[in-house]
Amino acid sequence: VAKRAGAATLRLIWPAALAVALVVGNLAYLNVRFGNTAYSSYVGVNLKRIAVTTLPESTLHRLQQQGTLSELASVKPYEQYVMYERQRPSLAACVPADDTPALAALRKSTGEPNLDALCFGPIYSQAFDDSIAAIRAEPGNYLKSVGQGAVIFASWPAPFDDPSTDSFDVLEALYKPILGPVHVSYDVGGTTPQETTAFMAGGLDRLPVLVTIVGALVLALWRGAASGWRTVRRRTRPGDEIRTWIGFTVAAVAVASVAFDFYENARFRLALDPILLGPLFVAVTSVLRWAWLEGRAKAATRGATDAARP
């Protein structure tokens, strides 16, 4: 049994190591291929969204005047290249090292910015530098934004009643009748970021936090931690490896979402919903089945008692 439990522990460790290796390998590839790890938005523009764009404008301007943040810090993430040029004219002299259209063109045929263009590289690097500087200068603002990101993580990824938003029509038709009625309206308040997106219900004023999702998150994390602890202590039970990996996956996505991004946290969580709601459904149906069987057993006992009476 001890040998089997030890093998189970190893089966938990090597996939975790592989997951870390894939992330590190991706950053290494970006550094070798493009000379810039910030092409990964989680250490570039997305990080800027939570560390810089959530700063009050007065604080942002003060940090710029102090030289803590660059002139590019005031430009919204994912803007057209020309918006960055206006703040730093030297960017206009950029000549891409690769003339492949996908890497050279600053705009797509649709008119949207081509964020894969090599000339965006220095902008992404500056976004990383500004983000680290902002976190060091205003750690309280970053932690507050992480907390709000966690709230967004458990909310609906599109406005409930915005007819102009059709990105999630199918999902909304499936989810809203089931999850929508059970929610808590959370007043974000006090923060006026430089941008909002359609993923934020009601702008950034009030969010419908889905109670069902909160319960599913807690259940997945708790069962995953308990199963992992039993596995490490070589007291493995059937299903512990699966529960541990569900908990690990949920924790990894949640931490990456709320620590390295803002605004789209609920959209990132959406991919987890099948493994979140599945175990929750099983848990609820198991409780209901137990209650039903208990009721039948008690009824049978009462019937037998009544029958035995003279």
Short mmCIF file of N, CA and C in Angstrom, two decimals, residues 192-281:
data_model
loop_
_atom_site.label_atom_id
_atom_site.label_comp_id
_atom_site.label_asym_id
_atom_site.label_seq_id
_atom_site.Cartn_x
_atom_site.Cartn_y
_atom_site.Cartn_z
N THR A 192 -11.98 53.88 -10.40
CA THR A 192 -12.35 54.35 -11.73
C THR A 192 -11.21 54.04 -12.69
N PRO A 193 -11.12 52.82 -13.20
CA PRO A 193 -10.05 52.46 -14.12
C PRO A 193 -10.15 53.23 -15.43
N GLN A 194 -9.11 53.19 -16.20
CA GLN A 194 -9.09 53.93 -17.46
C GLN A 194 -9.87 53.21 -18.55
N GLU A 195 -10.20 51.95 -18.33
CA GLU A 195 -10.97 51.25 -19.36
C GLU A 195 -11.91 50.26 -18.72
N THR A 196 -12.99 49.98 -19.41
CA THR A 196 -13.89 48.91 -19.00
C THR A 196 -14.15 48.06 -20.23
N THR A 197 -14.69 46.89 -20.05
CA THR A 197 -14.97 46.02 -21.19
C THR A 197 -16.36 45.44 -21.06
N ALA A 198 -16.81 44.79 -22.13
CA ALA A 198 -18.15 44.21 -22.13
C ALA A 198 -18.27 43.04 -21.16
N PHE A 199 -17.13 42.56 -20.66
CA PHE A 199 -17.18 41.44 -19.72
C PHE A 199 -17.60 41.89 -18.33
N MET A 200 -17.68 43.21 -18.11
CA MET A 200 -18.03 43.72 -16.80
C MET A 200 -19.51 44.08 -16.78
N ALA A 201 -20.27 43.39 -15.96
CA ALA A 201 -21.70 43.67 -15.86
C ALA A 201 -21.92 45.05 -15.27
N GLY A 202 -22.66 45.88 -15.98
CA GLY A 202 -22.93 47.23 -15.49
C GLY A 202 -21.69 48.09 -15.42
N GLY A 203 -20.75 47.95 -16.39
CA GLY A 203 -19.52 48.73 -16.33
C GLY A 203 -18.63 48.16 -15.25
N LEU A 204 -18.31 48.96 -14.26
CA LEU A 204 -17.52 48.48 -13.13
C LEU A 204 -18.17 48.96 -11.84
N ASP A 205 -19.49 49.06 -11.84
CA ASP A 205 -20.21 49.53 -10.66
C ASP A 205 -20.74 48.37 -9.82
N ARG A 206 -21.49 47.48 -10.45
CA ARG A 206 -22.07 46.36 -9.71
C ARG A 206 -21.88 45.07 -10.52
N LEU A 207 -21.55 44.00 -9.81
CA LEU A 207 -21.30 42.72 -10.46
C LEU A 207 -22.22 41.65 -9.87
N PRO A 208 -22.81 40.80 -10.71
CA PRO A 208 -23.58 39.67 -10.20
C PRO A 208 -22.64 38.51 -9.87
N VAL A 209 -22.29 38.36 -8.61
CA VAL A 209 -21.40 37.28 -8.19
C VAL A 209 -22.25 36.01 -8.05
N LEU A 210 -21.89 34.97 -8.79
CA LEU A 210 -22.69 33.75 -8.85
C LEU A 210 -22.40 32.87 -7.64
N VAL A 211 -23.38 32.75 -6.78
CA VAL A 211 -23.21 31.98 -5.55
C VAL A 211 -22.88 30.52 -5.85
N THR A 212 -23.50 29.97 -6.89
CA THR A 212 -23.24 28.59 -7.28
C THR A 212 -21.77 28.39 -7.63
N ILE A 213 -21.21 29.33 -8.37
CA ILE A 213 -19.80 29.23 -8.76
C ILE A 213 -18.90 29.37 -7.54
N VAL A 214 -19.23 30.27 -6.62
CA VAL A 214 -18.44 30.42 -5.40
C VAL A 214 -18.42 29.09 -4.64
N GLY A 215 -19.58 28.47 -4.49
CA GLY A 215 -19.65 27.19 -3.80
C GLY A 215 -18.85 26.12 -4.51
N ALA A 216 -18.92 26.11 -5.85
CA ALA A 216 -18.17 25.12 -6.61
C ALA A 216 -16.67 25.32 -6.49
N LEU A 217 -16.23 26.60 -6.47
CA LEU A 217 -14.81 26.90 -6.30
C LEU A 217 -14.31 26.41 -4.95
N VAL A 218 -15.07 26.74 -3.90
CA VAL A 218 -14.67 26.32 -2.55
C VAL A 218 -14.61 24.80 -2.46
N LEU A 219 -15.62 24.13 -3.02
CA LEU A 219 -15.67 22.67 -2.97
C LEU A 219 -14.47 22.06 -3.71
N ALA A 220 -14.17 22.56 -4.90
CA ALA A 220 -13.06 22.00 -5.68
C ALA A 220 -11.73 22.21 -4.99
N LEU A 221 -11.52 23.40 -4.43
CA LEU A 221 -10.26 23.69 -3.75
C LEU A 221 -10.11 22.88 -2.47
N TRP A 222 -11.20 22.80 -1.70
CA TRP A 222 -11.15 22.07 -0.43
C TRP A 222 -10.92 20.58 -0.67
N ARG A 223 -11.67 19.99 -1.60
CA ARG A 223 -11.51 18.55 -1.86
C ARG A 223 -10.16 18.27 -2.49
N GLY A 224 -9.69 19.17 -3.34
CA GLY A 224 -8.38 18.98 -3.95
C GLY A 224 -7.27 19.02 -2.91
N ALA A 225 -7.35 20.00 -1.98
CA ALA A 225 -6.33 20.10 -0.94
C ALA A 225 -6.35 18.89 -0.01
N ALA A 226 -7.56 18.45 0.36
CA ALA A 226 -7.68 17.29 1.25
C ALA A 226 -7.15 16.03 0.58
N SER A 227 -7.48 15.86 -0.70
CA SER A 227 -7.02 14.67 -1.42
C SER A 227 -5.50 14.70 -1.61
N GLY A 228 -4.96 15.88 -1.91
CA GLY A 228 -3.52 15.99 -2.07
C GLY A 228 -2.78 15.71 -0.78
N TRP A 229 -3.34 16.20 0.34
CA TRP A 229 -2.72 15.97 1.64
C TRP A 229 -2.72 14.48 1.99
N ARG A 230 -3.83 13.81 1.71
CA ARG A 230 -3.88 12.37 1.97
C ARG A 230 -2.87 11.61 1.09
N THR A 231 -2.73 12.06 -0.15
CA THR A 231 -1.79 11.39 -1.05
C THR A 231 -0.36 11.55 -0.56
N VAL A 232 -0.01 12.77 -0.16
CA VAL A 232 1.34 13.02 0.35
C VAL A 232 1.62 12.20 1.60
N ARG A 233 0.59 12.03 2.44
CA ARG A 233 0.76 11.26 3.68
C ARG A 233 0.58 9.75 3.45
N ARG A 234 0.45 9.35 2.18
CA ARG A 234 0.31 7.94 1.81
C ARG A 234 -0.93 7.30 2.43
N ARG A 235 -2.00 8.05 2.42
CA ARG A 235 -3.29 7.53 2.86
C ARG A 235 -4.31 7.70 1.74
N THR A 236 -3.86 7.40 0.55
CA THR A 236 -4.66 7.65 -0.64
C THR A 236 -5.96 6.86 -0.66
N ARG A 237 -7.02 7.55 -1.08
CA ARG A 237 -8.32 6.91 -1.29
C ARG A 237 -8.63 6.92 -2.78
N PRO A 238 -9.54 6.07 -3.23
CA PRO A 238 -9.91 6.08 -4.65
C PRO A 238 -10.40 7.47 -5.09
N GLY A 239 -9.90 7.94 -6.20
CA GLY A 239 -10.32 9.23 -6.73
C GLY A 239 -9.52 10.42 -6.24
N ASP A 240 -8.57 10.21 -5.30
CA ASP A 240 -7.82 11.33 -4.74
C ASP A 240 -6.98 12.04 -5.79
N GLU A 241 -6.37 11.27 -6.71
CA GLU A 241 -5.53 11.90 -7.73
C GLU A 241 -6.36 12.83 -8.62
N ILE A 242 -7.53 12.37 -9.01
CA ILE A 242 -8.38 13.19 -9.87
C ILE A 242 -8.83 14.45 -9.13
N ARG A 243 -9.26 14.29 -7.88
CA ARG A 243 -9.71 15.46 -7.10
C ARG A 243 -8.56 16.43 -6.87
N THR A 244 -7.36 15.90 -6.65
CA THR A 244 -6.20 16.77 -6.46
C THR A 244 -5.93 17.59 -7.70
N TRP A 245 -6.00 16.95 -8.86
CA TRP A 245 -5.70 17.68 -10.09
C TRP A 245 -6.80 18.65 -10.47
N ILE A 246 -8.01 18.35 -10.13
CA ILE A 246 -9.08 19.34 -10.34
C ILE A 246 -8.80 20.57 -9.45
N GLY A 247 -8.47 20.33 -8.19
CA GLY A 247 -8.16 21.44 -7.30
C GLY A 247 -6.96 22.23 -7.76
N PHE A 248 -5.91 21.53 -8.24
CA PHE A 248 -4.71 22.22 -8.72
C PHE A 248 -5.03 23.08 -9.94
N THR A 249 -5.81 22.52 -10.87
CA THR A 249 -6.17 23.27 -12.08
C THR A 249 -6.97 24.52 -11.74
N VAL A 250 -7.95 24.37 -10.86
CA VAL A 250 -8.77 25.52 -10.46
C VAL A 250 -7.90 26.57 -9.77
N ALA A 251 -7.03 26.15 -8.86
CA ALA A 251 -6.17 27.10 -8.15
C ALA A 251 -5.22 27.81 -9.09
N ALA A 252 -4.62 27.08 -10.04
CA ALA A 252 -3.67 27.68 -10.96
C ALA A 252 -4.33 28.72 -11.85
N VAL A 253 -5.49 28.39 -12.40
CA VAL A 253 -6.20 29.35 -13.26
C VAL A 253 -6.66 30.56 -12.46
N ALA A 254 -7.16 30.32 -11.25
CA ALA A 254 -7.64 31.43 -10.43
C ALA A 254 -6.51 32.38 -10.06
N VAL A 255 -5.38 31.83 -9.61
CA VAL A 255 -4.25 32.68 -9.22
C VAL A 255 -3.70 33.44 -10.41
N ALA A 256 -3.51 32.75 -11.55
CA ALA A 256 -3.00 33.43 -12.74
C ALA A 256 -3.95 34.54 -13.19
N SER A 257 -5.24 34.29 -13.09
CA SER A 257 -6.23 35.29 -13.53
C SER A 257 -6.22 36.53 -12.66
N VAL A 258 -6.32 36.34 -11.33
CA VAL A 258 -6.48 37.50 -10.46
C VAL A 258 -5.16 38.20 -10.16
N ALA A 259 -4.03 37.52 -10.34
CA ALA A 259 -2.74 38.14 -10.04
C ALA A 259 -2.14 38.86 -11.24
N PHE A 260 -2.52 38.41 -12.46
CA PHE A 260 -1.87 38.95 -13.65
C PHE A 260 -2.83 39.61 -14.63
N ASP A 261 -4.09 39.78 -14.25
CA ASP A 261 -5.01 40.42 -15.18
C ASP A 261 -6.16 41.04 -14.41
N PHE A 262 -6.87 41.91 -15.10
CA PHE A 262 -8.07 42.55 -14.55
C PHE A 262 -9.05 42.68 -15.70
N TYR A 263 -10.34 42.73 -15.38
CA TYR A 263 -11.45 42.90 -16.33
C TYR A 263 -11.94 41.58 -16.94
N GLU A 264 -11.06 40.73 -17.42
CA GLU A 264 -11.52 39.52 -18.11
C GLU A 264 -11.44 38.27 -17.23
N ASN A 265 -11.36 38.43 -15.94
CA ASN A 265 -11.17 37.29 -15.03
C ASN A 265 -12.28 36.26 -15.17
N ALA A 266 -13.53 36.71 -15.29
CA ALA A 266 -14.65 35.77 -15.39
C ALA A 266 -14.59 34.98 -16.69
N ARG A 267 -14.10 35.59 -17.74
CA ARG A 267 -13.98 34.88 -19.02
C ARG A 267 -12.95 33.76 -18.91
N PHE A 268 -11.87 34.00 -18.17
CA PHE A 268 -10.87 32.96 -17.97
C PHE A 268 -11.45 31.81 -17.13
N ARG A 269 -12.30 32.14 -16.16
CA ARG A 269 -12.89 31.11 -15.33
C ARG A 269 -13.87 30.24 -16.10
N LEU A 270 -14.46 30.78 -17.13
CA LEU A 270 -15.50 30.08 -17.87
C LEU A 270 -15.04 28.71 -18.34
N ALA A 271 -13.76 28.59 -18.68
CA ALA A 271 -13.23 27.30 -19.14
C ALA A 271 -13.23 26.26 -18.03
N LEU A 272 -13.27 26.70 -16.78
CA LEU A 272 -13.26 25.78 -15.64
C LEU A 272 -14.65 25.27 -15.29
N ASP A 273 -15.67 25.93 -15.76
CA ASP A 273 -17.03 25.63 -15.29
C ASP A 273 -17.43 24.16 -15.42
N PRO A 274 -17.06 23.46 -16.50
CA PRO A 274 -17.45 22.04 -16.56
C PRO A 274 -16.91 21.22 -15.40
N ILE A 275 -15.64 21.44 -15.01
CA ILE A 275 -15.10 20.65 -13.90
C ILE A 275 -15.51 21.24 -12.55
N LEU A 276 -16.01 22.47 -12.54
CA LEU A 276 -16.51 23.05 -11.29
C LEU A 276 -17.93 22.57 -11.00
N LEU A 277 -18.77 22.67 -12.02
CA LEU A 277 -20.18 22.36 -11.81
C LEU A 277 -20.46 20.86 -11.78
N GLY A 278 -19.60 20.06 -12.44
CA GLY A 278 -19.78 18.62 -12.41
C GLY A 278 -19.71 18.05 -11.00
N PRO A 279 -18.59 18.25 -10.28
CA PRO A 279 -18.52 17.76 -8.90
C PRO A 279 -19.58 18.36 -7.98
N LEU A 280 -19.93 19.63 -8.22
CA LEU A 280 -20.96 20.24 -7.39
C LEU A 280 -22.30 19.55 -7.61
N PHE A 281 -22.60 19.24 -8.87
CA PHE A 281 -23.83 18.53 -9.18
C PHE A 281 -23.85 17.16 -8.50
#
